[in-house]
Coordinates of C-alpha atoms in Angstrom, one line a residue:
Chain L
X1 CA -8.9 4.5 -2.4
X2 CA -6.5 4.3 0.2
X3 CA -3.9 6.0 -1.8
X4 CA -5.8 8.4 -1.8
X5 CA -4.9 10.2 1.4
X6 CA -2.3 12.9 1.1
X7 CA -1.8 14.6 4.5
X8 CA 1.2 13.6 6.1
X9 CA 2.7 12.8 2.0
X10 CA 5.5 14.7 0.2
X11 CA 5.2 15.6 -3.3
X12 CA 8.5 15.8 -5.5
X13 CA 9.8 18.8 -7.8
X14 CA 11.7 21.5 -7.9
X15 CA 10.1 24.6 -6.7
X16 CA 11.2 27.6 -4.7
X17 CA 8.9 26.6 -1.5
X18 CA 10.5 23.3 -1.7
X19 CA 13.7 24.9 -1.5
X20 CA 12.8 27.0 1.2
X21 CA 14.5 26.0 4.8
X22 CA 12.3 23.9 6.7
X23 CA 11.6 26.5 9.8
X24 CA 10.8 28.8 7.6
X25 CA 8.2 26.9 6.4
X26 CA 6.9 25.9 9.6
X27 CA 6.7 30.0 11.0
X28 CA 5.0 30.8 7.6
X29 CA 2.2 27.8 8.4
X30 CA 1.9 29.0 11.9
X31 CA 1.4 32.6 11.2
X32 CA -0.9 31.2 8.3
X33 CA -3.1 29.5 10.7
X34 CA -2.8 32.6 13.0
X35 CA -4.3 34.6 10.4
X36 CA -7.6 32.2 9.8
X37 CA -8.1 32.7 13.2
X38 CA -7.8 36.5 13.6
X39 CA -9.4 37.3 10.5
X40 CA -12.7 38.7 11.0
X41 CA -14.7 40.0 7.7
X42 CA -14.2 39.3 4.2
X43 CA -11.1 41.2 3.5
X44 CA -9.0 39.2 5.3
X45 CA -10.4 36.3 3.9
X46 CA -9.6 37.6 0.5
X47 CA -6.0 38.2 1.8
X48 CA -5.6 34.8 2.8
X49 CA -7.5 33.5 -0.6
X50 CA -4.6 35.5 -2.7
X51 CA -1.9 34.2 0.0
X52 CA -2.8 30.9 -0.7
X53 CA -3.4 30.8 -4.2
X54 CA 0.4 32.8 -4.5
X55 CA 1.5 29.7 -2.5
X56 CA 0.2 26.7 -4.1
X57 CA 1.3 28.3 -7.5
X58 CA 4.8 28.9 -6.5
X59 CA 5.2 24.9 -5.1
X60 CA 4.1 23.7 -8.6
X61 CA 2.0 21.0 -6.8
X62 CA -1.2 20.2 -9.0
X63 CA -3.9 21.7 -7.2
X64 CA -5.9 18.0 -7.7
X65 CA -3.2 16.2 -5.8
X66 CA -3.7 19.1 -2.6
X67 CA -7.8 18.7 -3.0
X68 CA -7.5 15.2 -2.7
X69 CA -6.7 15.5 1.0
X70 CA -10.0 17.4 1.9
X71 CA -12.0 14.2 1.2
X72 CA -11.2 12.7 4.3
X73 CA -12.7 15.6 6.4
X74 CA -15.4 16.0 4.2
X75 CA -17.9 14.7 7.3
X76 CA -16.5 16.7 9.9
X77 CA -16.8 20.0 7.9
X78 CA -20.4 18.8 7.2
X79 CA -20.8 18.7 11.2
X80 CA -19.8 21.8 12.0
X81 CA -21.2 23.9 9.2
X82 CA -24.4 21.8 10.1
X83 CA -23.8 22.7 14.1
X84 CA -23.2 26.8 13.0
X85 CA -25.9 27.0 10.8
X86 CA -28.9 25.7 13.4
X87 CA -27.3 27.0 16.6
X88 CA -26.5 30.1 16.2
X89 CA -28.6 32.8 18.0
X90 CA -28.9 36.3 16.0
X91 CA -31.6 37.6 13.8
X92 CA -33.5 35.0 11.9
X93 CA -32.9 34.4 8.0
X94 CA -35.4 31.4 7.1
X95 CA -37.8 29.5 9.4
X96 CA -38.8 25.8 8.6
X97 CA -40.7 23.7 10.9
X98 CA -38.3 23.7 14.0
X99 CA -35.1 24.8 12.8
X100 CA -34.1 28.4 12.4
X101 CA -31.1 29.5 10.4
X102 CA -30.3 32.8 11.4
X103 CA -27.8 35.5 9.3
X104 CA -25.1 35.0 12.3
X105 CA -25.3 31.3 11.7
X106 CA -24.6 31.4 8.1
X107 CA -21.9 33.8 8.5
X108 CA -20.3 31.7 10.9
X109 CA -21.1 28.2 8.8
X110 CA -19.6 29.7 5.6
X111 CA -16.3 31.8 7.8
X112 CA -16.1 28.1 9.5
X113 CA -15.5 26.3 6.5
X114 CA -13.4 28.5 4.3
X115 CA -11.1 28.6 7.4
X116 CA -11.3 24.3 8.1
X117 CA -10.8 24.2 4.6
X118 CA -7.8 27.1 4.3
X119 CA -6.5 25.1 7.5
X120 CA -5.9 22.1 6.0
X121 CA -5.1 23.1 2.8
X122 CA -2.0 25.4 4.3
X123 CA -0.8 22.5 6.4
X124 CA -1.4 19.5 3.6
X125 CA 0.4 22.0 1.6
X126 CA 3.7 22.2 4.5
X127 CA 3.8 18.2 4.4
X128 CA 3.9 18.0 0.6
X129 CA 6.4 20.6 0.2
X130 CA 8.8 19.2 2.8
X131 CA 10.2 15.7 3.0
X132 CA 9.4 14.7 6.9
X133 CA 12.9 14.8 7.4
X134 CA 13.1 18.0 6.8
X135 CA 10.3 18.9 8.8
X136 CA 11.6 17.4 12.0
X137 CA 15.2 18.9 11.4
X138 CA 13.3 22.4 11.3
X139 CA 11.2 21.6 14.1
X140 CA 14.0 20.3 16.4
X141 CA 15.9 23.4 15.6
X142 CA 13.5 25.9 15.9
X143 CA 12.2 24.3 19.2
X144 CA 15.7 23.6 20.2
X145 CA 15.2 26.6 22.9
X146 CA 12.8 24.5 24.6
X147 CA 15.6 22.6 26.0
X148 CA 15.8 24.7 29.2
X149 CA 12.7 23.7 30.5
X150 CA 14.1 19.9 30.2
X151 CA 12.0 19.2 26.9
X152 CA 13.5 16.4 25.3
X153 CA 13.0 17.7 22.1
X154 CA 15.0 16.1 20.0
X155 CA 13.5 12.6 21.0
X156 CA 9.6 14.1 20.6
X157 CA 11.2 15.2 16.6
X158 CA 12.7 12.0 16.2
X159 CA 9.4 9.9 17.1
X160 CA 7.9 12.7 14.9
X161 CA 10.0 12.0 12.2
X162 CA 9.6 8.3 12.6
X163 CA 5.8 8.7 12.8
X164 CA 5.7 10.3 9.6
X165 CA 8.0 7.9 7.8
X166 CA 5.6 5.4 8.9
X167 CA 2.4 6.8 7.8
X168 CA 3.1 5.5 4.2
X169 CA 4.9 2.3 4.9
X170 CA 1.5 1.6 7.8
X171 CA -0.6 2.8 4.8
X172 CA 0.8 0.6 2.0
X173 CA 0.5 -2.9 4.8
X174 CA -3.3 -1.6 5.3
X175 CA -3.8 -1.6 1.5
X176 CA -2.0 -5.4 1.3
X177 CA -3.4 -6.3 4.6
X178 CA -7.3 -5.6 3.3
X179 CA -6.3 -7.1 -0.1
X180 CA -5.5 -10.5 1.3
X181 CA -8.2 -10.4 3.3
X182 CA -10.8 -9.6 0.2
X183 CA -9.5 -12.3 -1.2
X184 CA -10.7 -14.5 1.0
X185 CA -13.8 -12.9 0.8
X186 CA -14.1 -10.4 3.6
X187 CA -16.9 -7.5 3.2
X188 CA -15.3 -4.2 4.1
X189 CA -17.6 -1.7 2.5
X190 CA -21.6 -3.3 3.0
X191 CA -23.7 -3.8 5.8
X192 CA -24.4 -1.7 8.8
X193 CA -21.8 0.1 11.4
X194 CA -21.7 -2.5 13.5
X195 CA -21.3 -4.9 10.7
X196 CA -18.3 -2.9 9.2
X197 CA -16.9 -2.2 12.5
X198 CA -16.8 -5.8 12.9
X199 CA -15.1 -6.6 9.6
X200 CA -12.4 -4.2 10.6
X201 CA -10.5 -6.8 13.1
X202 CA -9.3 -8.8 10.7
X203 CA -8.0 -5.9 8.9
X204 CA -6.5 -3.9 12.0
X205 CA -5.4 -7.1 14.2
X206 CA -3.0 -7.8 11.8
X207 CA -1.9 -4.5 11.4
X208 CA -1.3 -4.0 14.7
X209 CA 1.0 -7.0 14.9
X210 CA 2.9 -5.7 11.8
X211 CA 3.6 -2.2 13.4
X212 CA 4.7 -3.8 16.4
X213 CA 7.1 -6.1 14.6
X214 CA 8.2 -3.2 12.8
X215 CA 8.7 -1.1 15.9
X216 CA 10.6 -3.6 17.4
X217 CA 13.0 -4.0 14.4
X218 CA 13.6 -0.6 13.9
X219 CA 14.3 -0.2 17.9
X220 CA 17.0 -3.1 17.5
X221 CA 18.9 -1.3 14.1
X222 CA 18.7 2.2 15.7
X223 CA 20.5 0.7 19.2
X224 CA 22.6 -1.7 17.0
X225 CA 24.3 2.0 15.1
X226 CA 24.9 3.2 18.6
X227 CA 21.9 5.3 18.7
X228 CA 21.7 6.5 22.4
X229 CA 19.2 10.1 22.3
X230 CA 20.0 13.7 21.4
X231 CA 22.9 14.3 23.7
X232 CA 26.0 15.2 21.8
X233 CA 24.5 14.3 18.9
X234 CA 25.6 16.3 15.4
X235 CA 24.1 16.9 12.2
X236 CA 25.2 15.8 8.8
X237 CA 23.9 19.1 6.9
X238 CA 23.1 21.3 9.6
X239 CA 20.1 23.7 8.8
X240 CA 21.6 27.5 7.4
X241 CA 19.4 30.2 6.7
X242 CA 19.6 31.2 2.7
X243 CA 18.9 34.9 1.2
X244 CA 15.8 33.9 -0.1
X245 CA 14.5 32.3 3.6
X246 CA 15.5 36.1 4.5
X247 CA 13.0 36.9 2.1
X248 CA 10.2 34.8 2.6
X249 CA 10.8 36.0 6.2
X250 CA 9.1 39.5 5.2
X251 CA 6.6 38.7 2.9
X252 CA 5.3 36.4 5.4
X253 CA 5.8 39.1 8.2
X254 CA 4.3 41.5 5.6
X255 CA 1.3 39.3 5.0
X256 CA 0.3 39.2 8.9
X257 CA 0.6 42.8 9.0
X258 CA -1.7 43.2 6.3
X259 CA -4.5 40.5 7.9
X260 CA -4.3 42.6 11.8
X261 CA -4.5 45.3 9.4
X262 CA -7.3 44.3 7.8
X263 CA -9.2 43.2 10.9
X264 CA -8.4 46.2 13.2
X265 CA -10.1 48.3 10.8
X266 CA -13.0 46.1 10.4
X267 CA -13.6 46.6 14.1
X268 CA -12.8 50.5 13.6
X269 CA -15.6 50.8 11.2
X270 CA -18.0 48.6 13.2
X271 CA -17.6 50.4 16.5
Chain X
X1 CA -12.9 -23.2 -17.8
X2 CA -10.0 -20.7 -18.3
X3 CA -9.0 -17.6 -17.6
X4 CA -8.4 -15.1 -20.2
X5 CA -6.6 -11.8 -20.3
X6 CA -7.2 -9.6 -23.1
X7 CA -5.2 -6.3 -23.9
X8 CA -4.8 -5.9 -19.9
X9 CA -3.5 -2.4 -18.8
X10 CA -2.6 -1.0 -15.6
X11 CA -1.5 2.3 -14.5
X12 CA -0.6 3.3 -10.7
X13 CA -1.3 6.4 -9.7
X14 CA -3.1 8.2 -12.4
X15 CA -2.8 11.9 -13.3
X16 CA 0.1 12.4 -10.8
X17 CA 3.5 12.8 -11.1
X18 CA 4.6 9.3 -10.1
X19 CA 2.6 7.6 -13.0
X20 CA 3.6 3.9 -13.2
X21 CA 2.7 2.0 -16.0
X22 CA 2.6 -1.5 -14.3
X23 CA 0.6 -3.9 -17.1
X24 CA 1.3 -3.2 -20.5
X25 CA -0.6 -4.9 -23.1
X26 CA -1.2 -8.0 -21.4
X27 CA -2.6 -11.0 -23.3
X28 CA -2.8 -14.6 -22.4
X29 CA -5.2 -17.8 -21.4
X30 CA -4.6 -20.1 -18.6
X31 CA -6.1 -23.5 -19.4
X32 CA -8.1 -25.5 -16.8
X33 CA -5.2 -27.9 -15.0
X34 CA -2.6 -25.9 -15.9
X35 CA 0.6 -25.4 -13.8
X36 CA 1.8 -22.1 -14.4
X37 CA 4.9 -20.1 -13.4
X38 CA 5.1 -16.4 -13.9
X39 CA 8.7 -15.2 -13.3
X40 CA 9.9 -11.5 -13.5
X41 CA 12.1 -9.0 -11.8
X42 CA 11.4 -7.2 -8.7
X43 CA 8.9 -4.6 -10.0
X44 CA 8.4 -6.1 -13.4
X45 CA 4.3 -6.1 -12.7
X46 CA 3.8 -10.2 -11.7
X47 CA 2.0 -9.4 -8.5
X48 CA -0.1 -6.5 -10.1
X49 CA -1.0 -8.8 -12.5
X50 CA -2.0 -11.6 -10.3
X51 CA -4.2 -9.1 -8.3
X52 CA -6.1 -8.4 -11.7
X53 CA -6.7 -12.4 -11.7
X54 CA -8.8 -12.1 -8.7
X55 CA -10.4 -8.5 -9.4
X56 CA -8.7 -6.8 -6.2
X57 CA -7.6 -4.3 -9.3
X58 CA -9.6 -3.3 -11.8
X59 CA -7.6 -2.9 -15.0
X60 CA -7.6 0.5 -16.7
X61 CA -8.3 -1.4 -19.7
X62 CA -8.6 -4.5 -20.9
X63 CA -11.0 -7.1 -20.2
X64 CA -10.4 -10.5 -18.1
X65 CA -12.9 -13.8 -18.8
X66 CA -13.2 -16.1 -16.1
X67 CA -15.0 -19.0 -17.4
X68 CA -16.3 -17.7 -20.7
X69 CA -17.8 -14.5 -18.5
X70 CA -16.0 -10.3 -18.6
X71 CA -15.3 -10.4 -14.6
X72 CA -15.8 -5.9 -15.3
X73 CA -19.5 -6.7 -16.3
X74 CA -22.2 -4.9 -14.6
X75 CA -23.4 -7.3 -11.7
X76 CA -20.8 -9.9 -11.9
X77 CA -20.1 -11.3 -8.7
X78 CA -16.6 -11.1 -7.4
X79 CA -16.8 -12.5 -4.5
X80 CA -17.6 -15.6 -6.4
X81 CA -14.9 -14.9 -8.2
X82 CA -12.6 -14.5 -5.3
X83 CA -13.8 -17.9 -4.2
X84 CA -12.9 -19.9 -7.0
X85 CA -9.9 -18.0 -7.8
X86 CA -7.9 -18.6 -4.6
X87 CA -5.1 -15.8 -4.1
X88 CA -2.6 -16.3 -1.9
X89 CA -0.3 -13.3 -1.2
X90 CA 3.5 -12.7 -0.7
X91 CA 4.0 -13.2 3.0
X92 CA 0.6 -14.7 3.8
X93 CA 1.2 -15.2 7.2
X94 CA 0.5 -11.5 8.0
X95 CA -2.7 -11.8 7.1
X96 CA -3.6 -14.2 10.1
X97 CA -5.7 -12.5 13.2
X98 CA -7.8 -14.7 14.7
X99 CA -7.4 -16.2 18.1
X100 CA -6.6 -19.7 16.8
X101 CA -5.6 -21.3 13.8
X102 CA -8.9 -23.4 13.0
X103 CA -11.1 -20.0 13.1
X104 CA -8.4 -18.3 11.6
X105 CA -8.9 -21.1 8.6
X106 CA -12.8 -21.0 9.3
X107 CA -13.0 -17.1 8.1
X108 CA -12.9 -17.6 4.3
X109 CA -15.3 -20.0 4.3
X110 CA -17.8 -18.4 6.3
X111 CA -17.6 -15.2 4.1
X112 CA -18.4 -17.1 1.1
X113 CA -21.6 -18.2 3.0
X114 CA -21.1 -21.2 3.7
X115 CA -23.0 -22.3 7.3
X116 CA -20.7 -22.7 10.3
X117 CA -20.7 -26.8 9.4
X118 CA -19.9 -27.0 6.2
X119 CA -16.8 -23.9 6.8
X120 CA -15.4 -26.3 9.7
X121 CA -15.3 -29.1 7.6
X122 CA -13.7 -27.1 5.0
X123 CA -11.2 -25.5 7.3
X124 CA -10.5 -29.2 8.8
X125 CA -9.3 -30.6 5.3
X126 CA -7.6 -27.8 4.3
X127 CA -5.4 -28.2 7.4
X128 CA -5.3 -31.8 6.8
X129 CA -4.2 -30.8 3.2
X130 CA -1.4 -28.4 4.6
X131 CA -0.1 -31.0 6.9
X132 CA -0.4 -29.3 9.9
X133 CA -0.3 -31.6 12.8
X134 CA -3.7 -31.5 14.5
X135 CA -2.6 -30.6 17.9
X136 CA -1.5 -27.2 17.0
X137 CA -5.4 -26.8 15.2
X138 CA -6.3 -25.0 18.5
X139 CA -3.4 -22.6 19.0
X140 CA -3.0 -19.0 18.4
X141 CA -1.5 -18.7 14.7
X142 CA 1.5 -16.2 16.3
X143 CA 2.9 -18.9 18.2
X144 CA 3.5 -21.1 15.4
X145 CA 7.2 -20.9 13.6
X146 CA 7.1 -18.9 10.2
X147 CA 6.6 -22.0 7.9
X148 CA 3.8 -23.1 9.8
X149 CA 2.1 -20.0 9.7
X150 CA 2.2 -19.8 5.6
X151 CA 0.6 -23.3 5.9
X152 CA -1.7 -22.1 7.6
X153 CA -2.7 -19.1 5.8
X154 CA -2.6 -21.3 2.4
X155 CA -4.7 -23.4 4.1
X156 CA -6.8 -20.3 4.6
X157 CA -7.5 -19.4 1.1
X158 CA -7.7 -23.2 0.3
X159 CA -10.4 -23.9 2.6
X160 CA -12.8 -21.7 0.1
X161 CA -12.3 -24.4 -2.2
X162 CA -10.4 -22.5 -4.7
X163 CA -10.6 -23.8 -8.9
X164 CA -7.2 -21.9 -8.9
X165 CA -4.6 -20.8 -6.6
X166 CA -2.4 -18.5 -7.2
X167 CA 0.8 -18.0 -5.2
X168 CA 2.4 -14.9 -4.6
X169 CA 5.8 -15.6 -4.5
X170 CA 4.8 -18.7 -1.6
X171 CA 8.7 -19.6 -0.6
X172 CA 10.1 -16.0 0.2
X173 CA 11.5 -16.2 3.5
X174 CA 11.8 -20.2 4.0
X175 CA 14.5 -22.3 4.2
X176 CA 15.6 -24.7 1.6
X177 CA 13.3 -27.6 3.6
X178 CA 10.5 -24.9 3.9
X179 CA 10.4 -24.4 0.3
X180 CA 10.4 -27.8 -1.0
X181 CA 7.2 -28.5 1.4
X182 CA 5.6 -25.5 0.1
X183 CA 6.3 -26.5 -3.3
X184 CA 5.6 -30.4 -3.0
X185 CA 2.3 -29.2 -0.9
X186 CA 1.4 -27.0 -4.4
X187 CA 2.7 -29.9 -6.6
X188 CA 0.1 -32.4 -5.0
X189 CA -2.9 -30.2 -4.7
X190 CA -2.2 -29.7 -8.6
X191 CA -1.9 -33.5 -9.3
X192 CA -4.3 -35.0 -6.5
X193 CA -7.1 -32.4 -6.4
X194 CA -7.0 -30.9 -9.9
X195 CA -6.4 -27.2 -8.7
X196 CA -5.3 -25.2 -11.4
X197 CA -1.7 -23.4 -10.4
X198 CA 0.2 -20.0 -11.1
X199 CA 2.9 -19.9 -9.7
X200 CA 4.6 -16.4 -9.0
X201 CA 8.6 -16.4 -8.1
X202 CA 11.6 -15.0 -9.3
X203 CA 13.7 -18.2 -8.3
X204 CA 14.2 -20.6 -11.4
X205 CA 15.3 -23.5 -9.7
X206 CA 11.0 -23.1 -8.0
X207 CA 9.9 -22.7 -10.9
X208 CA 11.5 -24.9 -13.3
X209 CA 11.0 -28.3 -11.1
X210 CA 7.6 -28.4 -11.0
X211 CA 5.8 -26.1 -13.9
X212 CA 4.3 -27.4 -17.2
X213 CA 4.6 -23.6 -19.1
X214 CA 6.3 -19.9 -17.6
X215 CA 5.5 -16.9 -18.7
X216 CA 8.6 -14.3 -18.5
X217 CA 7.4 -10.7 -17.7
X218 CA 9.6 -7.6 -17.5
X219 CA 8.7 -4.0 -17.2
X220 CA 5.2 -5.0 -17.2
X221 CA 5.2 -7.0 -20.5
X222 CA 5.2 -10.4 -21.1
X223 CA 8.4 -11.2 -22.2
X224 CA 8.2 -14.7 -23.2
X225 CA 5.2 -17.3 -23.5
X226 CA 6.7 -21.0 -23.1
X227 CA 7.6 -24.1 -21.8
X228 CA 10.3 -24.3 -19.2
X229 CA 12.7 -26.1 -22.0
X230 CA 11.6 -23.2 -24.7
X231 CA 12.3 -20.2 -22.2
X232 CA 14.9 -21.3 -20.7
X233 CA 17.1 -22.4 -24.4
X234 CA 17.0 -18.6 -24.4
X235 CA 19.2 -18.5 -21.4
X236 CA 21.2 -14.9 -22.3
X237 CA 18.1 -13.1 -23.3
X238 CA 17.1 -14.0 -19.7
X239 CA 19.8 -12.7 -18.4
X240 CA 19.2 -9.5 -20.4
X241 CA 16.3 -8.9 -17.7
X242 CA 17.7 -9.8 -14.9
X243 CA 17.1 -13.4 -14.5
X244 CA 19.0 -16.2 -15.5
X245 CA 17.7 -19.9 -16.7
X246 CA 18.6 -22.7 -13.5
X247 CA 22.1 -23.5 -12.6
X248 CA 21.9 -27.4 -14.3
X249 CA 21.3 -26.3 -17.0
X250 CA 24.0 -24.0 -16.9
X251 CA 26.2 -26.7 -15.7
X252 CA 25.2 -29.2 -18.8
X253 CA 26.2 -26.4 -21.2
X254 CA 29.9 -26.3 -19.8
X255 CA 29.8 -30.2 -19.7
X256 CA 28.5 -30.2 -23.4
X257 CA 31.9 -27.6 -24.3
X258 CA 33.8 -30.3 -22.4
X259 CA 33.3 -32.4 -25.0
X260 CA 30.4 -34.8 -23.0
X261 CA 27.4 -35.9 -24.9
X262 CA 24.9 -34.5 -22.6
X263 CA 21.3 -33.1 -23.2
X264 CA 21.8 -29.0 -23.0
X265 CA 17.8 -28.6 -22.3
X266 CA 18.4 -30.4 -19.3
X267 CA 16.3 -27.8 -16.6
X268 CA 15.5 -29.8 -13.6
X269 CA 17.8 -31.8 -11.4
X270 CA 16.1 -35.3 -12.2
X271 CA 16.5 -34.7 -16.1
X272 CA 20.1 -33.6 -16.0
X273 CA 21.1 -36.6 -13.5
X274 CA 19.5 -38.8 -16.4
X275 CA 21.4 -37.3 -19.2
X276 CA 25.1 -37.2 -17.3
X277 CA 24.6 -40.7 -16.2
X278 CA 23.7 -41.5 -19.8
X279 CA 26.4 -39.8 -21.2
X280 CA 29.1 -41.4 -18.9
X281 CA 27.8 -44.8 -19.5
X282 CA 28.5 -44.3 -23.0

């Protein structure tokens, strides 16, 4: 149930994206995400179908354990493809009682949820690739420019970091948490919204101390090793780019080529 | 009235790549009145098994009877289940959110639908039972001190008027006068009230003062089935898996090399004070 929920989780084994340096990992979901957004027509959707598909192969994660994920926005996908399908003006398709769907409404229902979908997919596919410390090392790296403007970006990556470290300890005390609380006989999945909203305190009062307590603990170990903020600070194994990081570097360049490509010419037959 | 566990298996996290065969072939009763330890290693399945007790995880397979009745059938009520068999977990006291201790005590009751009277009444003996002083009945449960707290929240589960209370490892985190009213407060509400006790630890000396049979588990199989005298004889295979029988007894086997005439299944304090003092008299 609660295990369930893989965003934000890393999966171990040997592959060559987990190998890959964290920033490079980060760019390639960016321009990833980039591409959804540019692509226009079906071709580039088939481009970032094949992308994907290359991608999930080469990290050897099972493609169950990424899908697993999706559940959780399974309702908000619903909403939008819902929201795109009645209210989009165009030319109408079917006509039943008050609701029209039109052909620019299901074009833009199904385009919306292949790219919600792809979305999370690639970026549930960067967290389960890379180990959160990882991902904050490439992200206070590659942001490290930022600096200039006085963007203290090494302390926003380290409450990243810390955030995602805490997601599956916070997720593990919700899963004891409800437990004990079953056992003494609390209801948390009958009865109405306000009912279930209602059981929900004594799940998330406790778990609000608990994070607290835990905050507070890990506050007084960090301060008690001398931890003091980014300044002068040095890294253990500091991040180097590899040959094959190089590499991924122009495929992934390559691919967005390929998806402006795609979509320039799309508007070149069109017009 | 017993519990029975038959051919009990559990896997964690099915079909991925961290596959974790917690229960393995589990198989035992627990008889009404009994007073149970279940010892085991950190990680050796005793709290996954105890969750199975009170059907907060449902075996892969394997069947439990409470009472004569498969707790997995169709329409079996397990929030009846929950109520008789009382569970109270490791660290209970982070399961406490109410704004004071009585309604804090009030809320297992209440769920099992019994009417605000009769869950009052409930909650008020089960404090009573606990020993907690009645002026602190009204105060919010995160001001008490830590062994307080777990009284409370014992108190908690005890208010549903359990048949059977299981303890999730009840004296982690207490100090030596913390544990011994834990384990006296378990000890009478066996012997007054007739609850039936498991008792969950990895500490011998807990378990081997006050338990009538232990059952030994390691890498989610039981290991041994016994009586604290029978299971803890076997003091090396113990060992073997990480635990180790209680330190008397270890003390009346180097007293018994000495050359004294002392009794080497000696396992709680009382017993081995008897058998020195009888041995020096001689």
């Amino acid at each position: 149930m609660i295990r369930d929920i893989t965003l934000g989780q890393y999966y171990q084994t040997e592959s060559r994206i987990h190998r890959l340096d964290p920033r490079v990992k980060l760019v390639g979901t960016m321009i990833f995400l980039i591409s959804l957004f540019i692509s226009q027509n079906v071709l580039c959707y088939v481009a970032a179908t094949i992308y994907l598909i290359c991608i999930i192969c080469l990290s050897k994660v099972p493609f169950g354990y990424i899908v697993r994920g999706m559940k959780a926005i399974a309702v908000i996908m619903m909403i939008t493809v819902i929201f795109n399908l009645f209210l989009t003006a165009g030319e109408p398709l079917v006509t039943f009682w008050r609701f029209t769907i039109t052909y620019q409404g299901l074009k833009n229902a199904i385009y919306t949820a292949v790219r919600l979908t792809y979305l999370i997919l690639g970026s549930t596919l960067m967290t389960l690739t890379t180990t959160p410390n990882d991902l904050t090392d490439g992200m206070e790296r590659g942001l490290g420019f930022l600096k200039i403007f006085k963007l203290p970006v090494h302390e926003i990556a380290m409450m990243m970091s810390i955030a995602l470290r805490f997601i599956p300890i916070l997720l593990e005390e919700t899963d004891k948490i409800m437990k004990a609380q079953q056992a003494r006989g609390a209801d948390f999945e009958s009865g109405g919204m306000i009912r279930r909203a209602k059981a929900m305190v004594p799940l998330l009062v406790p778990l609000f101390v608990s994070a607290f307590r835990r905050a507070n603990d890990l506050a007084l170990a960090m301060e008690s090793r001398c931890y003091h903020g980014g300044e002068g600070r040095t890294k253990m194994k500091p991040l180097e780019y590899k040959p094959w990081d190089i590499r991924a570097y122009i495929i992934l360049a390559c691919y967005l080529a390929i998806v402006i490509l795609l979509a320039i010419l799309d508007i070149r037959i069109t017009v | 009235m017993s519990i029975i566990l038959d051919h009990v298996n559990y896997i964690y996290s099915r079909g991925t790549s961290d596959e974790v065969k917690a229960l393995d072939d589990i198989s035992f009763e627990i008889k009404d009145g009994d007073f149970i330890g279940l010892i085991g290693h950190t990680g050796s399945g005793k709290s996954t098994l105890v969750q199975h007790l009170d059907g907060l995880l449902k075996a892969t397979s394997g069947h439990i009877y409470y009472n004569g009745e498969d707790i997995y059938d169709k329409g079996y009520n397990l929030k009846s289940l929950r109520s008789k068999v009382g569970l109270v977990f490791q660290y209970p006291e982070h399961q406490l959110f109410e704004e004071d201790v009585f309604k804090d005590v009030c809320f297992g009751p209440k769920n099992i639908g019994l009417t605000e009277g009769e869950a009052e009444i409930a909650a008020y003996q089960a404090l009573k039972a606990v020993k907690l002083p009645e002026e602190l009945f009204y105060v919010s449960p995160f001001d008490l001190s830590g062994g307080q707290k777990r009284r409370v929240a014992i108190a908690g589960v005890l208010a549903m008027e359990p048949e059977v209370l299981v303890l999730d490892e009840p004296t982690a985190g207490l100090d030596p006068e913390g544990r011994d009213e834990i384990l006296g407060l378990v000890k009478q509400l066996h012997d007054e009230e007739g609850i039936t006790i498991i008792l969950v630890s990895h500490s011998m000396e807990d378990v081997a003062d006050y338990v009538h049979h232990i059952i030994v588990m390691d890498k989610g199989r039981i290991h041994m089935n016994g009586t604290p005298k029978e299971v803890f004889w076997h003091a090396s295979d113990l060992e073997r898996i990480g635990l180790a029988a209680p330190r008397v007894t270890y003390i009346m086997r180097k007293l018994k090399q000495a050359g004294y005439n002392v009794d080497t299944t000696a396992t709680t304090l009382s017993e081995a004070a008897d058998s020195v003092l009888g041995a020096v008299r001689l």
